[in-house]
Short mmCIF file of C-alpha atoms in Angstrom, two decimals:
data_model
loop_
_atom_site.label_atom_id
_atom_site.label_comp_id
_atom_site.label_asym_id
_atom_site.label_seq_id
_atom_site.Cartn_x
_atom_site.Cartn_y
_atom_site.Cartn_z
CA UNK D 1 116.61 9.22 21.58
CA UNK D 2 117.57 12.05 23.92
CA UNK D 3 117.77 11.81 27.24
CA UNK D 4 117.24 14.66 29.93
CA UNK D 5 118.20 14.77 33.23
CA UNK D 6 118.15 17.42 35.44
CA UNK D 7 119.75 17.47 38.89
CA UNK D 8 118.59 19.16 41.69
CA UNK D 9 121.22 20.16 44.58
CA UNK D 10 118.99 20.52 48.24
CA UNK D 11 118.48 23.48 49.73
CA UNK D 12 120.76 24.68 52.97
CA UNK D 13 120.53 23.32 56.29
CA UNK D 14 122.34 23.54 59.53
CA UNK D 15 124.63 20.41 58.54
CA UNK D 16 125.75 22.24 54.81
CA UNK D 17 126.80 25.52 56.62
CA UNK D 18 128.41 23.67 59.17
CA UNK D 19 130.15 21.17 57.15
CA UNK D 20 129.02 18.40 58.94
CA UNK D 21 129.53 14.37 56.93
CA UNK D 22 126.66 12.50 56.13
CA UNK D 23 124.41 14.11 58.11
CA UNK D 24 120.73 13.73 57.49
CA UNK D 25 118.98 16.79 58.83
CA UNK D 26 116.06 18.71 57.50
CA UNK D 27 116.70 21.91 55.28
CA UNK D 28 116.65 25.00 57.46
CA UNK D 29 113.33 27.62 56.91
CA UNK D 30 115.90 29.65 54.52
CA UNK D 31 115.92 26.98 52.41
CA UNK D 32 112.62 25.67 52.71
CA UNK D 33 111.24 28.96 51.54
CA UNK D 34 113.83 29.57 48.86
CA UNK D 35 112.27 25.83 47.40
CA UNK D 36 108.93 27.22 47.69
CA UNK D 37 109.66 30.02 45.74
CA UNK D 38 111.60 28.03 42.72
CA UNK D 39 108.89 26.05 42.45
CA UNK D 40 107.71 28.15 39.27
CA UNK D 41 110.80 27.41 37.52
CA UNK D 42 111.47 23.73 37.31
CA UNK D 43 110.15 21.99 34.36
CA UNK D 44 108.08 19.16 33.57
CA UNK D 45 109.54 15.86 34.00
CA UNK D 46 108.36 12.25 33.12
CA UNK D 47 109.76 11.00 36.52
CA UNK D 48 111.22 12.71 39.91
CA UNK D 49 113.77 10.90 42.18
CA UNK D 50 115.51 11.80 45.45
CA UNK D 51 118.65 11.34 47.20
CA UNK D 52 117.68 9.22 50.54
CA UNK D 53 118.14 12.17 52.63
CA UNK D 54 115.72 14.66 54.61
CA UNK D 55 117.74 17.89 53.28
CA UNK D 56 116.63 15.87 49.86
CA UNK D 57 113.18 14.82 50.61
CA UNK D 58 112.39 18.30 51.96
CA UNK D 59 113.58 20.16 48.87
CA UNK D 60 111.78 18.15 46.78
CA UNK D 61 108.43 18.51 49.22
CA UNK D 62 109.10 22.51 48.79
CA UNK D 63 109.68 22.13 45.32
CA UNK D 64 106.47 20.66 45.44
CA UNK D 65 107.68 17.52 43.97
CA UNK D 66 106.37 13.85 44.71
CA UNK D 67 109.80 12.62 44.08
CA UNK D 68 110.72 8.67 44.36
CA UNK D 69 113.72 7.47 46.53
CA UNK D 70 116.19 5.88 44.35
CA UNK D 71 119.07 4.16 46.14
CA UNK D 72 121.60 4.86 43.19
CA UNK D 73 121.58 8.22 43.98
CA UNK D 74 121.66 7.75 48.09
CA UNK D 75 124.24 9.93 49.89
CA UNK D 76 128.27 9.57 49.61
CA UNK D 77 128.23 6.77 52.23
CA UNK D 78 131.29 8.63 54.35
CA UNK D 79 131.50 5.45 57.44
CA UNK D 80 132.53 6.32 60.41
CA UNK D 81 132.59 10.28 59.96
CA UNK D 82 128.84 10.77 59.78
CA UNK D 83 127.62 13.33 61.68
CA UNK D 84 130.97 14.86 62.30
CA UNK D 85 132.20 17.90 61.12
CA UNK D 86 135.23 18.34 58.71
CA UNK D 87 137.81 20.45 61.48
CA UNK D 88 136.53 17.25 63.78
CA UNK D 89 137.93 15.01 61.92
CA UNK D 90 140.80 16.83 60.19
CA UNK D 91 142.20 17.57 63.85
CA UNK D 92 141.49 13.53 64.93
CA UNK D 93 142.15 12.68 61.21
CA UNK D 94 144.39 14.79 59.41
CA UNK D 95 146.59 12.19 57.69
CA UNK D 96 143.02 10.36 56.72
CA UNK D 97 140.53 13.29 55.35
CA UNK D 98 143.85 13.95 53.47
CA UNK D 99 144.25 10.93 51.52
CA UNK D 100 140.58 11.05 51.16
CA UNK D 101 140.62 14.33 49.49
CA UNK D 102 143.73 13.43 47.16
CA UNK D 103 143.16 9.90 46.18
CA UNK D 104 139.48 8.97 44.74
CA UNK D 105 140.09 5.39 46.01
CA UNK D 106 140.96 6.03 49.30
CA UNK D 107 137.69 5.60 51.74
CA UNK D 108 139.86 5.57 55.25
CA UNK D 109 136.34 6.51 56.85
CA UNK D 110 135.30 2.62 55.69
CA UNK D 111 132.36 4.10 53.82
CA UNK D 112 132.73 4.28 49.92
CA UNK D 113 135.46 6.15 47.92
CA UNK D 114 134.81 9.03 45.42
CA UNK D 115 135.49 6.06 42.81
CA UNK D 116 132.84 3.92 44.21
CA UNK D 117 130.38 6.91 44.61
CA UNK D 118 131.15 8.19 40.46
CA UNK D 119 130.40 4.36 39.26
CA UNK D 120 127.61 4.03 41.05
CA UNK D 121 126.21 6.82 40.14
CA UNK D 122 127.97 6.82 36.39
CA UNK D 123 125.66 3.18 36.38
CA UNK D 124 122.74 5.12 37.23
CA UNK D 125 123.40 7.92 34.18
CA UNK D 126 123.71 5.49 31.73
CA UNK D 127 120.42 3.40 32.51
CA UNK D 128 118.34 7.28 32.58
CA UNK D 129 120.02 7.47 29.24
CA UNK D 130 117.06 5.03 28.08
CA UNK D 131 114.10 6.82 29.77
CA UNK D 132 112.63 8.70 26.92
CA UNK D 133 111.23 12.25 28.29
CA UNK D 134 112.70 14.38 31.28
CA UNK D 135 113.83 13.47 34.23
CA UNK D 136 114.11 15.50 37.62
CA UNK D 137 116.20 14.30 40.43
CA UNK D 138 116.83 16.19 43.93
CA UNK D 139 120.36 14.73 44.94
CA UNK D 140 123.20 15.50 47.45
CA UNK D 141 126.03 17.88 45.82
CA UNK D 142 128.39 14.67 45.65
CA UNK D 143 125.44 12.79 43.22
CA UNK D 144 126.13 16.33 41.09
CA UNK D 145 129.63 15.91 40.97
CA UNK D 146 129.49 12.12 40.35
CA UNK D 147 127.63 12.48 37.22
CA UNK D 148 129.16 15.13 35.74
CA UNK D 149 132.86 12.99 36.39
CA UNK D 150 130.99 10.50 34.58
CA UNK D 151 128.72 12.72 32.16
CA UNK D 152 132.52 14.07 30.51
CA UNK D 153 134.63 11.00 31.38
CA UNK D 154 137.17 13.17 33.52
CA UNK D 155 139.31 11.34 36.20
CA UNK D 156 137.28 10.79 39.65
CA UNK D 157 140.05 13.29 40.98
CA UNK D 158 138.31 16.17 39.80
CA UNK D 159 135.34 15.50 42.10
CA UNK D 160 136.42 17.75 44.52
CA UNK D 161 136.89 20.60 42.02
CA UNK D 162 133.68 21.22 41.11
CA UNK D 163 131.09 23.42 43.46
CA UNK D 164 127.64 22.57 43.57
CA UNK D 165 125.49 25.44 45.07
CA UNK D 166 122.24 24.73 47.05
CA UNK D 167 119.37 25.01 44.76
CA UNK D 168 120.85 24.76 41.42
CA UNK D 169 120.31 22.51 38.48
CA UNK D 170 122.71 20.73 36.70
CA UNK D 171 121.36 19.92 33.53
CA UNK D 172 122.67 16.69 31.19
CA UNK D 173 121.15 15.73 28.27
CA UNK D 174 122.52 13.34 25.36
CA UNK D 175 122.48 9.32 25.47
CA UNK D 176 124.73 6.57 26.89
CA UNK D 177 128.15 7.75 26.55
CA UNK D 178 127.72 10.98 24.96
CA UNK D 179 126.72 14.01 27.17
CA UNK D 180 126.73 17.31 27.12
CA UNK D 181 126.26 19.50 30.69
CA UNK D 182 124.94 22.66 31.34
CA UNK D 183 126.14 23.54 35.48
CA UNK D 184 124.38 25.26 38.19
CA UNK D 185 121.75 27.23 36.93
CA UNK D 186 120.14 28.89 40.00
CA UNK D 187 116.16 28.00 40.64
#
């Protein structure tokens, strides 16, 4: 059996453009109109999940999807930095955010470390793997990036090199252990 999973990066918001951790504010108009108009173009899908996030929730209501929360695929859970922006805490920080962005085990904000974030969310890949029939998920860039570390079993340091755009899908389809990706198609 083939599984397909398609993953759904949220539309902008005040936060994204301002680079602001963890913060869970709605999508901007923007973005909530640029949702409305994808609509047309997502396929059909045997289940929809969501990131735990308004920026998530509200794609997903735009989309016009009735999407279920699935803790999995919550938010990168970045401790102490939430709701601060990145030149906040590089200039309190600098020694910190940098070990954070060079080591995948490092979580000096005492939230969870890329590593933690890609099996987590490597867990969650495998068990879709056994869901027979499409499945649509609208999930915080760092979800994207976790599964696709986990999708072509690179190193967790490569997290940081791959860009997810608002409102793209990241499509993986194969079975447990064997994936193949297709990145950021636009909606």
């Amino acid at each position: 059996m083939t599984a397909r999973v398609v993953l759904i990066s949220p539309a902008t918001s005040p936060a994204l453009r301002e680079a602001r951790f963890g913060d869970d504010g709605p999508v901007d108009e923007r973005g909530a109109e640029r949702a409305r108009a994808a609509a047309e173009s997502l396929p059909g899908a045997v289940r929809t999940l969501t990131s735990a996030s308004a920026r998530c929730r509200g794609t997903a209501a735009g989309l016009g999807l009735r999407g279920v929360d699935a803790a999995e695929l919550a938010p990168l859970d970045v401790g102490r930095w939430r709701g601060r922006t990145l030149d906040e805490v590089g200039a309190a920080e600098p020694e910190a955010v940098a070990r954070w962005l060079a080591d995948p085990s490092c979580a000096p904000h005492g939230g969870e470390s890329v590593e933690d974030v890609c099996a987590r969310v490597g867990g969650w890949l495998e068990s879709a793997a056994e869901v027979s029939g499409r499945t649509l998920a609208v999930v915080e860039p760092e979800i994207v990036r976790a599964a696709v570390v986990h999708a072509l079993g690179v190193p967790a340091a490569a997290f940081w090199r791959l860009d997810v755009p608002p409102l793209t899908a990241t499509e993986l389809s194969g079975r447990a252990a064997r994936w193949n990706v297709r990145l950021g198609r636009p909606l």
